[in-house]
Amino acid sequence: MAYIKEILHKVIQYRLVRSGLVAPGMPLNFTFSVTNVCQSRCKTCNIWELYKDNPEKRLQELKVEEIEKIFQTIGHIYIFNISGGEPFLRSDIGDIVKLACEYLTPGVIHIPTNAIAIEKAEKLAIDILKVVNDIAPSTQVTIKPSLDHIGEKHDDIRGVKGNFEKVITLFKRLKEIQSEYPNLHAELGTVISRWNVGDIEEIASFVTAQGVDSYRNEIAEQRSEMFNTDNTITPSPEEYERAINYFVRQVRNNMKDRKFFQRMTNAFRLVYYDLAIRILKEKRQVIPCYAGISNVHMSPYGDMWACCTLGYDESMGNIREYGYDFQSLWHSKKAKEVRDYIHKGNCYCPLANQAYSNILLHGPSIIKVIKNIL
């Protein structure tokens, strides 16, 4: 009951913030891109090029000592997303998760991976699970190897030969350790792009046969974060809708056999699919966007964004310039300007991470979620 009251309080508060009537409280969802280093050479993302001619730039990434100062000023959040680059190339990721558990106390920690450094990813995943179980055993941990196609077609999209086999191997190893770490959810995820949109039914059928706890997918987008704004990577609304219709049927057929956490996740996903299609077709914010209010994204260098789509183009500022004090940056003039930019409908996108929060804060959408759960 206390949890429900807290969520209802957040819903009311965020709506007032978006209208400019009250100062922003803390976000529900905090994403931290821990590094931009990545071994993949994806057709959908150019983030790996950042260090190609400037390897010293990695030295500019936030150190653990800096991260602790930042986390101390944030307070409780609900979802902690670790992103990249490739998160498991950061050897101190276990220390970062430890700090998150101590200061942010999230209910869910989510980590994607390309699975290329397979031995390192498995070892660090176990280290993370040990940390979580010691400090916050009720926290759910989802680890999601990325699978954009089957066999060599996956390797072609991701730009690394042999990557597909590593994805499957790491996923199987994650499933094997679930008996020891029951709060681990082993997922697979697909970025739907123009290179695989016509084969989604084949890919999804393969994924379902692997026994995934959940299957995530998102549409390939042009994002400031990924340095791909000049790339034609997004499928047409019609292509995406045809692909998504298959997912909708699959999710609905399997809902009743899922645990409550998985059923709730899938219920949100069903509403998201419909929302994403409408955004692509109508090219507008179909429901109000709370980026920079309910969600925040921090780059490896301390840039604070309302979302990764706007990213560097509409940054709220760099946390280092605010003495690592999140509160000062969050209530700054620049942060307000970014929120106003979003509120006026100057941008729109189907970014899944933000869309789930928007759904939670939109009455008609959350009613649809509840119906899906039931």
mmCIF file of C-alpha atoms in Angstrom:
data_model
loop_
_atom_site.group_PDB
_atom_site.id
_atom_site.type_symbol
_atom_site.label_atom_id
_atom_site.label_comp_id
_atom_site.label_asym_id
_atom_site.label_seq_id
_atom_site.Cartn_x
_atom_site.Cartn_y
_atom_site.Cartn_z
ATOM 1 C CA MET A 1 0.000 0.000 0.000
ATOM 2 C CA ALA A 2 2.826 2.415 0.873
ATOM 3 C CA TYR A 3 4.425 1.721 -2.527
ATOM 4 C CA ILE A 4 1.159 2.521 -4.353
ATOM 5 C CA LYS A 5 0.736 5.765 -2.393
ATOM 6 C CA GLU A 6 4.294 6.780 -3.297
ATOM 7 C CA ILE A 7 3.676 6.132 -6.997
ATOM 8 C CA LEU A 8 0.408 8.102 -6.916
ATOM 9 C CA HIS A 9 2.245 10.972 -5.246
ATOM 10 C CA LYS A 10 4.854 10.888 -8.030
ATOM 11 C CA VAL A 11 2.152 10.900 -10.717
ATOM 12 C CA ILE A 12 0.543 14.031 -9.285
ATOM 13 C CA GLN A 13 3.889 15.710 -8.694
ATOM 14 C CA TYR A 14 5.218 15.040 -12.197
ATOM 15 C CA ARG A 15 2.081 16.387 -13.817
ATOM 16 C CA LEU A 16 2.420 19.596 -11.801
ATOM 17 C CA VAL A 17 6.105 19.824 -12.718
ATOM 18 C CA ARG A 18 5.327 19.475 -16.418
ATOM 19 C CA SER A 19 2.824 22.325 -16.099
ATOM 20 C CA GLY A 20 5.480 24.461 -14.407
ATOM 21 C CA LEU A 21 3.548 24.717 -11.142
ATOM 22 C CA VAL A 22 6.064 23.030 -8.810
ATOM 23 C CA ALA A 23 9.791 22.292 -8.728
ATOM 24 C CA PRO A 24 10.870 18.857 -10.015
ATOM 25 C CA GLY A 25 11.262 16.013 -7.549
ATOM 26 C CA MET A 26 13.536 13.039 -8.092
ATOM 27 C CA PRO A 27 13.136 10.921 -11.253
ATOM 28 C CA LEU A 28 11.725 7.402 -11.268
ATOM 29 C CA ASN A 29 14.197 6.169 -13.833
ATOM 30 C CA PHE A 30 17.952 6.854 -13.935
ATOM 31 C CA THR A 31 20.074 5.712 -16.886
ATOM 32 C CA PHE A 32 23.849 5.838 -16.751
ATOM 33 C CA SER A 33 25.947 5.167 -19.848
ATOM 34 C CA VAL A 34 29.019 3.937 -17.991
ATOM 35 C CA THR A 35 31.276 3.965 -21.078
ATOM 36 C CA ASN A 36 31.186 4.716 -24.797
ATOM 37 C CA VAL A 37 33.781 2.036 -25.552
ATOM 38 C CA CYS A 38 32.287 -0.754 -27.667
ATOM 39 C CA GLN A 39 33.661 -3.651 -29.736
ATOM 40 C CA SER A 40 30.532 -3.806 -31.940
ATOM 41 C CA ARG A 41 30.424 -2.059 -35.295
ATOM 42 C CA CYS A 42 26.654 -1.853 -35.591
ATOM 43 C CA LYS A 43 24.929 -0.519 -38.665
ATOM 44 C CA THR A 44 22.492 1.286 -36.363
ATOM 45 C CA CYS A 45 25.029 3.050 -34.116
ATOM 46 C CA ASN A 46 28.268 4.994 -34.535
ATOM 47 C CA ILE A 47 29.146 5.373 -30.852
ATOM 48 C CA TRP A 48 32.180 3.101 -31.299
ATOM 49 C CA GLU A 49 33.800 5.689 -33.586
ATOM 50 C CA LEU A 50 34.123 8.159 -30.704
ATOM 51 C CA TYR A 51 37.448 6.711 -29.497
ATOM 52 C CA LYS A 52 38.771 5.613 -32.880
ATOM 53 C CA ASP A 53 40.912 8.714 -33.403
ATOM 54 C CA ASN A 54 40.908 9.891 -29.791
ATOM 55 C CA PRO A 55 41.617 6.995 -27.373
ATOM 56 C CA GLU A 56 42.525 9.495 -24.634
ATOM 57 C CA LYS A 57 38.871 10.485 -24.448
ATOM 58 C CA ARG A 58 38.200 7.390 -22.340
ATOM 59 C CA LEU A 59 40.231 9.054 -19.597
ATOM 60 C CA GLN A 60 37.484 11.684 -19.396
ATOM 61 C CA GLU A 61 34.883 9.140 -18.250
ATOM 62 C CA LEU A 62 33.597 9.483 -14.701
ATOM 63 C CA LYS A 63 35.677 7.697 -12.072
ATOM 64 C CA VAL A 64 34.094 5.643 -9.271
ATOM 65 C CA GLU A 65 34.930 8.364 -6.755
ATOM 66 C CA GLU A 66 33.038 10.913 -8.855
ATOM 67 C CA ILE A 67 30.104 8.544 -9.345
ATOM 68 C CA GLU A 68 29.755 8.104 -5.599
ATOM 69 C CA LYS A 69 29.587 11.871 -5.077
ATOM 70 C CA ILE A 70 26.829 12.094 -7.695
ATOM 71 C CA PHE A 71 24.783 9.162 -6.373
ATOM 72 C CA GLN A 72 24.922 10.606 -2.844
ATOM 73 C CA THR A 73 22.960 13.643 -4.078
ATOM 74 C CA ILE A 74 20.223 11.799 -5.996
ATOM 75 C CA GLY A 75 18.268 9.682 -3.518
ATOM 76 C CA HIS A 76 15.849 6.836 -4.189
ATOM 77 C CA ILE A 77 14.920 5.890 -7.756
ATOM 78 C CA TYR A 78 12.949 2.878 -9.011
ATOM 79 C CA ILE A 79 14.797 1.735 -12.133
ATOM 80 C CA PHE A 80 18.550 1.959 -12.678
ATOM 81 C CA ASN A 81 19.536 1.350 -16.301
ATOM 82 C CA ILE A 82 23.199 0.754 -17.063
ATOM 83 C CA SER A 83 24.015 1.506 -20.674
ATOM 84 C CA GLY A 84 26.957 2.065 -23.011
ATOM 85 C CA GLY A 85 28.857 1.467 -25.249
ATOM 86 C CA GLU A 86 29.367 -2.004 -23.884
ATOM 87 C CA PRO A 87 28.768 -1.877 -20.091
ATOM 88 C CA PHE A 88 30.816 -4.998 -19.320
ATOM 89 C CA LEU A 89 33.964 -3.397 -20.749
ATOM 90 C CA ARG A 90 33.960 -1.300 -17.597
ATOM 91 C CA SER A 91 35.771 -3.548 -15.111
ATOM 92 C CA ASP A 92 34.500 -1.566 -12.111
ATOM 93 C CA ILE A 93 30.837 -2.062 -13.044
ATOM 94 C CA GLY A 94 30.372 -4.095 -9.849
ATOM 95 C CA ASP A 95 31.508 -1.085 -7.808
ATOM 96 C CA ILE A 96 29.045 1.130 -9.692
ATOM 97 C CA VAL A 97 26.185 -1.273 -8.959
ATOM 98 C CA LYS A 98 27.231 -1.392 -5.297
ATOM 99 C CA LEU A 99 27.027 2.405 -5.089
ATOM 100 C CA ALA A 100 23.646 2.334 -6.836
ATOM 101 C CA CYS A 101 22.291 -0.177 -4.305
ATOM 102 C CA GLU A 102 23.596 1.883 -1.395
ATOM 103 C CA TYR A 103 22.464 5.344 -2.525
ATOM 104 C CA LEU A 104 19.786 4.939 -5.236
ATOM 105 C CA THR A 105 18.096 1.800 -3.797
ATOM 106 C CA PRO A 106 16.495 0.791 -7.116
ATOM 107 C CA GLY A 107 13.870 -1.923 -7.419
ATOM 108 C CA VAL A 108 15.180 -2.946 -10.850
ATOM 109 C CA ILE A 109 18.663 -2.873 -12.369
ATOM 110 C CA HIS A 110 18.834 -3.429 -16.129
ATOM 111 C CA ILE A 111 22.008 -4.124 -18.117
ATOM 112 C CA PRO A 112 22.266 -4.811 -21.885
ATOM 113 C CA THR A 113 25.331 -6.435 -23.456
ATOM 114 C CA ASN A 114 26.662 -7.306 -26.896
ATOM 115 C CA ALA A 115 28.125 -10.540 -25.360
ATOM 116 C CA ILE A 116 31.385 -10.229 -27.296
ATOM 117 C CA ALA A 117 33.626 -10.289 -24.207
ATOM 118 C CA ILE A 118 31.759 -13.352 -23.051
ATOM 119 C CA GLU A 119 34.007 -14.567 -20.206
ATOM 120 C CA LYS A 120 34.347 -11.076 -18.762
ATOM 121 C CA ALA A 121 30.612 -10.422 -19.042
ATOM 122 C CA GLU A 122 29.770 -13.662 -17.222
ATOM 123 C CA LYS A 123 32.260 -13.005 -14.411
ATOM 124 C CA LEU A 124 31.130 -9.420 -13.898
ATOM 125 C CA ALA A 125 27.465 -10.459 -14.037
ATOM 126 C CA ILE A 126 28.061 -12.884 -11.169
ATOM 127 C CA ASP A 127 29.968 -10.188 -9.251
ATOM 128 C CA ILE A 128 26.993 -7.858 -9.698
ATOM 129 C CA LEU A 129 24.507 -10.473 -8.537
ATOM 130 C CA LYS A 130 26.578 -11.156 -5.419
ATOM 131 C CA VAL A 131 26.673 -7.433 -4.611
ATOM 132 C CA VAL A 132 22.923 -7.059 -5.097
ATOM 133 C CA ASN A 133 22.126 -10.119 -2.999
ATOM 134 C CA ASP A 134 24.340 -8.829 -0.191
ATOM 135 C CA ILE A 135 22.978 -5.282 -0.131
ATOM 136 C CA ALA A 136 19.528 -5.341 -1.758
ATOM 137 C CA PRO A 137 18.292 -8.939 -2.236
ATOM 138 C CA SER A 138 14.803 -7.826 -3.286
ATOM 139 C CA THR A 139 16.179 -5.878 -6.260
ATOM 140 C CA GLN A 140 15.495 -7.499 -9.627
ATOM 141 C CA VAL A 141 18.429 -7.697 -12.059
ATOM 142 C CA THR A 142 17.799 -8.047 -15.787
ATOM 143 C CA ILE A 143 20.684 -8.805 -18.138
ATOM 144 C CA LYS A 144 19.906 -8.606 -21.833
ATOM 145 C CA PRO A 145 22.237 -9.888 -24.548
ATOM 146 C CA SER A 146 21.368 -8.202 -27.848
ATOM 147 C CA LEU A 147 20.192 -10.394 -30.728
ATOM 148 C CA ASP A 148 19.371 -8.606 -33.981
ATOM 149 C CA HIS A 149 19.098 -11.654 -36.237
ATOM 150 C CA ILE A 150 20.048 -15.321 -36.480
ATOM 151 C CA GLY A 151 23.497 -16.634 -37.373
ATOM 152 C CA GLU A 152 25.631 -14.679 -39.798
ATOM 153 C CA LYS A 153 22.873 -12.098 -40.373
ATOM 154 C CA HIS A 154 23.241 -11.016 -36.744
ATOM 155 C CA ASP A 155 27.005 -10.800 -37.162
ATOM 156 C CA ASP A 156 26.525 -8.670 -40.280
ATOM 157 C CA ILE A 157 24.246 -6.154 -38.536
ATOM 158 C CA ARG A 158 26.495 -6.015 -35.471
ATOM 159 C CA GLY A 159 29.700 -5.928 -37.489
ATOM 160 C CA VAL A 160 31.563 -8.704 -35.590
ATOM 161 C CA LYS A 161 32.017 -12.225 -36.908
ATOM 162 C CA GLY A 162 31.047 -14.937 -34.425
ATOM 163 C CA ASN A 163 28.973 -12.586 -32.266
ATOM 164 C CA PHE A 164 25.761 -14.630 -32.664
ATOM 165 C CA GLU A 165 27.272 -17.750 -31.084
ATOM 166 C CA LYS A 166 28.575 -15.687 -28.173
ATOM 167 C CA VAL A 167 25.126 -14.175 -27.570
ATOM 168 C CA ILE A 168 23.555 -17.629 -27.326
ATOM 169 C CA THR A 169 26.368 -18.973 -25.141
ATOM 170 C CA LEU A 170 26.160 -16.084 -22.667
ATOM 171 C CA PHE A 171 22.372 -16.305 -22.527
ATOM 172 C CA LYS A 172 22.546 -20.043 -21.708
ATOM 173 C CA ARG A 173 25.088 -19.373 -18.979
ATOM 174 C CA LEU A 174 22.820 -16.726 -17.473
ATOM 175 C CA LYS A 175 19.961 -19.227 -17.433
ATOM 176 C CA GLU A 176 22.198 -21.755 -15.684
ATOM 177 C CA ILE A 177 23.005 -19.451 -12.757
ATOM 178 C CA GLN A 178 19.370 -18.482 -12.151
ATOM 179 C CA SER A 179 18.951 -21.312 -9.648
ATOM 180 C CA GLU A 180 21.557 -19.604 -7.466
ATOM 181 C CA TYR A 181 20.326 -16.066 -8.211
ATOM 182 C CA PRO A 182 16.508 -16.169 -8.539
ATOM 183 C CA ASN A 183 16.310 -12.372 -8.841
ATOM 184 C CA LEU A 184 18.151 -12.613 -12.186
ATOM 185 C CA HIS A 185 16.015 -12.256 -15.308
ATOM 186 C CA ALA A 186 17.766 -13.498 -18.453
ATOM 187 C CA GLU A 187 16.466 -11.649 -21.496
ATOM 188 C CA LEU A 188 17.207 -11.197 -25.159
ATOM 189 C CA GLY A 189 16.609 -7.980 -27.053
ATOM 190 C CA THR A 190 16.316 -6.917 -30.685
ATOM 191 C CA VAL A 191 16.771 -3.506 -32.283
ATOM 192 C CA ILE A 192 14.257 -3.441 -35.128
ATOM 193 C CA SER A 193 15.906 -1.722 -38.075
ATOM 194 C CA ARG A 194 15.548 -1.664 -41.839
ATOM 195 C CA TRP A 195 17.988 -4.604 -41.954
ATOM 196 C CA ASN A 196 15.780 -7.039 -40.015
ATOM 197 C CA VAL A 197 12.228 -5.649 -39.952
ATOM 198 C CA GLY A 198 11.074 -8.126 -42.596
ATOM 199 C CA ASP A 199 12.375 -11.119 -40.629
ATOM 200 C CA ILE A 200 10.974 -10.360 -37.179
ATOM 201 C CA GLU A 201 8.677 -13.393 -37.040
ATOM 202 C CA GLU A 202 11.613 -15.702 -37.757
ATOM 203 C CA ILE A 203 13.811 -13.966 -35.162
ATOM 204 C CA ALA A 204 11.089 -13.890 -32.509
ATOM 205 C CA SER A 205 10.252 -17.566 -33.010
ATOM 206 C CA PHE A 206 13.905 -18.429 -32.493
ATOM 207 C CA VAL A 207 14.112 -16.272 -29.347
ATOM 208 C CA THR A 208 10.952 -17.792 -27.850
ATOM 209 C CA ALA A 209 12.414 -21.273 -28.299
ATOM 210 C CA GLN A 210 15.400 -20.287 -26.132
ATOM 211 C CA GLY A 211 13.215 -19.991 -23.016
ATOM 212 C CA VAL A 212 13.728 -16.282 -22.374
ATOM 213 C CA ASP A 213 12.264 -14.687 -19.247
ATOM 214 C CA SER A 214 11.402 -11.698 -21.403
ATOM 215 C CA TYR A 215 12.034 -10.547 -24.950
ATOM 216 C CA ARG A 216 12.598 -6.824 -25.405
ATOM 217 C CA ASN A 217 12.655 -4.990 -28.664
ATOM 218 C CA GLU A 218 12.908 -1.371 -29.669
ATOM 219 C CA ILE A 219 12.909 0.462 -32.936
ATOM 220 C CA ALA A 220 16.195 1.738 -34.347
ATOM 221 C CA GLU A 221 16.268 5.492 -33.852
ATOM 222 C CA GLN A 222 18.436 8.412 -34.804
ATOM 223 C CA ARG A 223 19.829 9.597 -31.469
ATOM 224 C CA SER A 224 22.318 12.283 -30.565
ATOM 225 C CA GLU A 225 23.871 9.799 -28.140
ATOM 226 C CA MET A 226 24.701 7.337 -30.929
ATOM 227 C CA PHE A 227 26.042 9.863 -33.438
ATOM 228 C CA ASN A 228 23.759 8.365 -36.089
ATOM 229 C CA THR A 229 21.454 11.299 -36.877
ATOM 230 C CA ASP A 230 22.497 11.214 -40.537
ATOM 231 C CA ASN A 231 21.885 7.458 -40.929
ATOM 232 C CA THR A 232 18.756 5.978 -42.490
ATOM 233 C CA ILE A 233 18.157 3.142 -40.049
ATOM 234 C CA THR A 234 14.494 3.350 -38.999
ATOM 235 C CA PRO A 235 11.926 1.135 -40.778
ATOM 236 C CA SER A 236 8.760 2.727 -42.128
ATOM 237 C CA PRO A 237 5.715 2.902 -39.842
ATOM 238 C CA GLU A 238 3.976 0.288 -41.978
ATOM 239 C CA GLU A 239 6.928 -2.130 -41.835
ATOM 240 C CA TYR A 240 7.231 -1.652 -38.087
ATOM 241 C CA GLU A 241 3.505 -2.190 -37.525
ATOM 242 C CA ARG A 242 3.563 -5.477 -39.441
ATOM 243 C CA ALA A 243 6.519 -6.656 -37.373
ATOM 244 C CA ILE A 244 4.993 -5.563 -34.073
ATOM 245 C CA ASN A 245 1.681 -7.296 -34.730
ATOM 246 C CA TYR A 246 3.511 -10.600 -34.429
ATOM 247 C CA PHE A 247 4.967 -9.603 -31.045
ATOM 248 C CA VAL A 248 1.546 -8.558 -29.804
ATOM 249 C CA ARG A 249 0.086 -11.979 -30.617
ATOM 250 C CA GLN A 250 3.008 -13.765 -28.960
ATOM 251 C CA VAL A 251 2.891 -11.679 -25.787
ATOM 252 C CA ARG A 252 -0.854 -12.102 -25.370
ATOM 253 C CA ASN A 253 -0.648 -15.871 -25.886
ATOM 254 C CA ASN A 254 2.028 -16.244 -23.196
ATOM 255 C CA MET A 255 0.811 -13.721 -20.596
ATOM 256 C CA LYS A 256 -1.013 -16.116 -18.271
ATOM 257 C CA ASP A 257 2.020 -18.413 -17.892
ATOM 258 C CA ARG A 258 4.334 -15.634 -16.683
ATOM 259 C CA LYS A 259 5.322 -14.559 -13.172
ATOM 260 C CA PHE A 260 3.737 -11.306 -12.017
ATOM 261 C CA PHE A 261 6.897 -9.225 -12.646
ATOM 262 C CA GLN A 262 7.152 -10.580 -16.190
ATOM 263 C CA ARG A 263 3.387 -10.200 -16.759
ATOM 264 C CA MET A 264 3.533 -6.567 -15.671
ATOM 265 C CA THR A 265 6.504 -5.910 -17.970
ATOM 266 C CA ASN A 266 4.688 -7.470 -20.920
ATOM 267 C CA ALA A 267 1.512 -5.518 -20.145
ATOM 268 C CA PHE A 268 3.445 -2.247 -20.447
ATOM 269 C CA ARG A 269 5.066 -3.554 -23.613
ATOM 270 C CA LEU A 270 1.704 -4.130 -25.313
ATOM 271 C CA VAL A 271 0.685 -0.527 -24.669
ATOM 272 C CA TYR A 272 4.103 0.688 -25.812
ATOM 273 C CA TYR A 273 3.830 -1.099 -29.164
ATOM 274 C CA ASP A 274 0.604 0.722 -29.977
ATOM 275 C CA LEU A 275 2.070 4.027 -28.826
ATOM 276 C CA ALA A 276 5.264 3.636 -30.874
ATOM 277 C CA ILE A 277 3.303 2.946 -34.061
ATOM 278 C CA ARG A 278 1.168 6.041 -33.527
ATOM 279 C CA ILE A 279 4.212 8.242 -32.889
ATOM 280 C CA LEU A 280 5.868 7.051 -36.105
ATOM 281 C CA LYS A 281 2.708 7.652 -38.120
ATOM 282 C CA GLU A 282 1.561 10.929 -36.575
ATOM 283 C CA LYS A 283 5.040 12.417 -35.952
ATOM 284 C CA ARG A 284 4.093 14.043 -32.647
ATOM 285 C CA GLN A 285 3.957 13.423 -28.908
ATOM 286 C CA VAL A 286 0.869 11.215 -28.853
ATOM 287 C CA ILE A 287 0.765 11.312 -25.046
ATOM 288 C CA PRO A 288 2.596 13.830 -22.810
ATOM 289 C CA CYS A 289 6.341 13.249 -22.513
ATOM 290 C CA TYR A 290 7.958 13.477 -19.076
ATOM 291 C CA ALA A 291 11.582 13.271 -20.187
ATOM 292 C CA GLY A 292 13.688 15.328 -17.813
ATOM 293 C CA ILE A 293 11.067 14.878 -15.080
ATOM 294 C CA SER A 294 10.406 11.164 -14.577
ATOM 295 C CA ASN A 295 13.598 10.063 -16.349
ATOM 296 C CA VAL A 296 17.157 11.283 -16.636
ATOM 297 C CA HIS A 297 20.201 9.985 -18.527
ATOM 298 C CA MET A 298 23.853 10.600 -17.615
ATOM 299 C CA SER A 299 26.635 10.233 -20.173
ATOM 300 C CA PRO A 300 30.035 8.657 -19.338
ATOM 301 C CA TYR A 301 31.419 12.195 -18.980
ATOM 302 C CA GLY A 302 28.751 13.549 -16.639
ATOM 303 C CA ASP A 303 26.484 15.219 -19.205
ATOM 304 C CA MET A 304 22.928 15.128 -17.855
ATOM 305 C CA TRP A 305 20.178 14.630 -20.439
ATOM 306 C CA ALA A 306 16.412 14.515 -20.373
ATOM 307 C CA CYS A 307 16.775 11.583 -22.776
ATOM 308 C CA CYS A 308 19.390 10.022 -25.028
ATOM 309 C CA THR A 309 17.500 11.011 -28.186
ATOM 310 C CA LEU A 310 18.056 14.711 -27.505
ATOM 311 C CA GLY A 311 21.346 13.888 -25.787
ATOM 312 C CA TYR A 312 24.153 16.307 -26.562
ATOM 313 C CA ASP A 313 21.801 18.517 -28.616
ATOM 314 C CA GLU A 314 19.752 19.579 -25.579
ATOM 315 C CA SER A 315 21.930 18.821 -22.552
ATOM 316 C CA MET A 316 20.855 20.038 -19.111
ATOM 317 C CA GLY A 317 24.508 20.591 -18.221
ATOM 318 C CA ASN A 318 27.527 18.682 -16.954
ATOM 319 C CA ILE A 319 27.424 17.421 -13.379
ATOM 320 C CA ARG A 320 31.123 18.178 -12.858
ATOM 321 C CA GLU A 321 30.385 21.877 -13.332
ATOM 322 C CA TYR A 322 27.866 21.668 -10.477
ATOM 323 C CA GLY A 323 30.288 20.121 -7.990
ATOM 324 C CA TYR A 324 28.742 16.648 -8.574
ATOM 325 C CA ASP A 325 25.511 17.932 -6.993
ATOM 326 C CA PHE A 326 22.581 16.460 -8.900
ATOM 327 C CA GLN A 327 20.071 18.657 -7.086
ATOM 328 C CA SER A 328 21.748 21.859 -8.258
ATOM 329 C CA LEU A 329 21.831 20.742 -11.884
ATOM 330 C CA TRP A 330 18.301 19.286 -11.760
ATOM 331 C CA HIS A 331 16.880 22.643 -10.590
ATOM 332 C CA SER A 332 19.042 24.786 -12.874
ATOM 333 C CA LYS A 333 17.827 27.287 -15.438
ATOM 334 C CA LYS A 334 19.151 25.142 -18.291
ATOM 335 C CA ALA A 335 17.284 22.070 -17.017
ATOM 336 C CA LYS A 336 14.060 24.096 -16.979
ATOM 337 C CA GLU A 337 14.701 25.265 -20.547
ATOM 338 C CA VAL A 338 15.062 21.651 -21.721
ATOM 339 C CA ARG A 339 11.812 20.659 -19.963
ATOM 340 C CA ASP A 340 10.030 23.598 -21.598
ATOM 341 C CA TYR A 341 11.408 22.555 -24.992
ATOM 342 C CA ILE A 342 9.916 19.083 -24.546
ATOM 343 C CA HIS A 343 6.638 20.358 -23.067
ATOM 344 C CA LYS A 344 6.063 22.540 -26.145
ATOM 345 C CA GLY A 345 6.170 19.448 -28.363
ATOM 346 C CA ASN A 346 9.375 20.380 -30.180
ATOM 347 C CA CYS A 347 10.404 16.720 -30.241
ATOM 348 C CA TYR A 348 8.822 13.293 -30.443
ATOM 349 C CA CYS A 349 10.213 9.772 -30.491
ATOM 350 C CA PRO A 350 9.297 6.171 -29.594
ATOM 351 C CA LEU A 351 12.191 5.800 -27.094
ATOM 352 C CA ALA A 352 11.082 2.755 -25.090
ATOM 353 C CA ASN A 353 12.751 3.656 -21.801
ATOM 354 C CA GLN A 354 10.944 7.005 -21.646
ATOM 355 C CA ALA A 355 7.706 5.718 -23.142
ATOM 356 C CA TYR A 356 7.153 3.299 -20.247
ATOM 357 C CA SER A 357 7.281 6.198 -17.768
ATOM 358 C CA ASN A 358 4.981 8.263 -19.977
ATOM 359 C CA ILE A 359 2.491 5.387 -20.008
ATOM 360 C CA LEU A 360 2.596 5.166 -16.207
ATOM 361 C CA LEU A 361 1.801 8.878 -15.986
ATOM 362 C CA HIS A 362 -1.032 8.822 -18.532
ATOM 363 C CA GLY A 363 -4.388 7.726 -17.109
ATOM 364 C CA PRO A 364 -5.927 6.056 -20.191
ATOM 365 C CA SER A 365 -2.665 4.224 -20.939
ATOM 366 C CA ILE A 366 -2.191 2.847 -17.434
ATOM 367 C CA ILE A 367 -5.774 1.567 -17.477
ATOM 368 C CA LYS A 368 -4.855 -0.405 -20.607
ATOM 369 C CA VAL A 369 -1.827 -1.818 -18.763
ATOM 370 C CA ILE A 370 -3.982 -2.970 -15.855
ATOM 371 C CA LYS A 371 -6.407 -4.666 -18.228
ATOM 372 C CA ASN A 372 -3.504 -6.469 -19.894
ATOM 373 C CA ILE A 373 -2.192 -7.718 -16.543
ATOM 374 C CA LEU A 374 -5.598 -9.036 -15.557
#
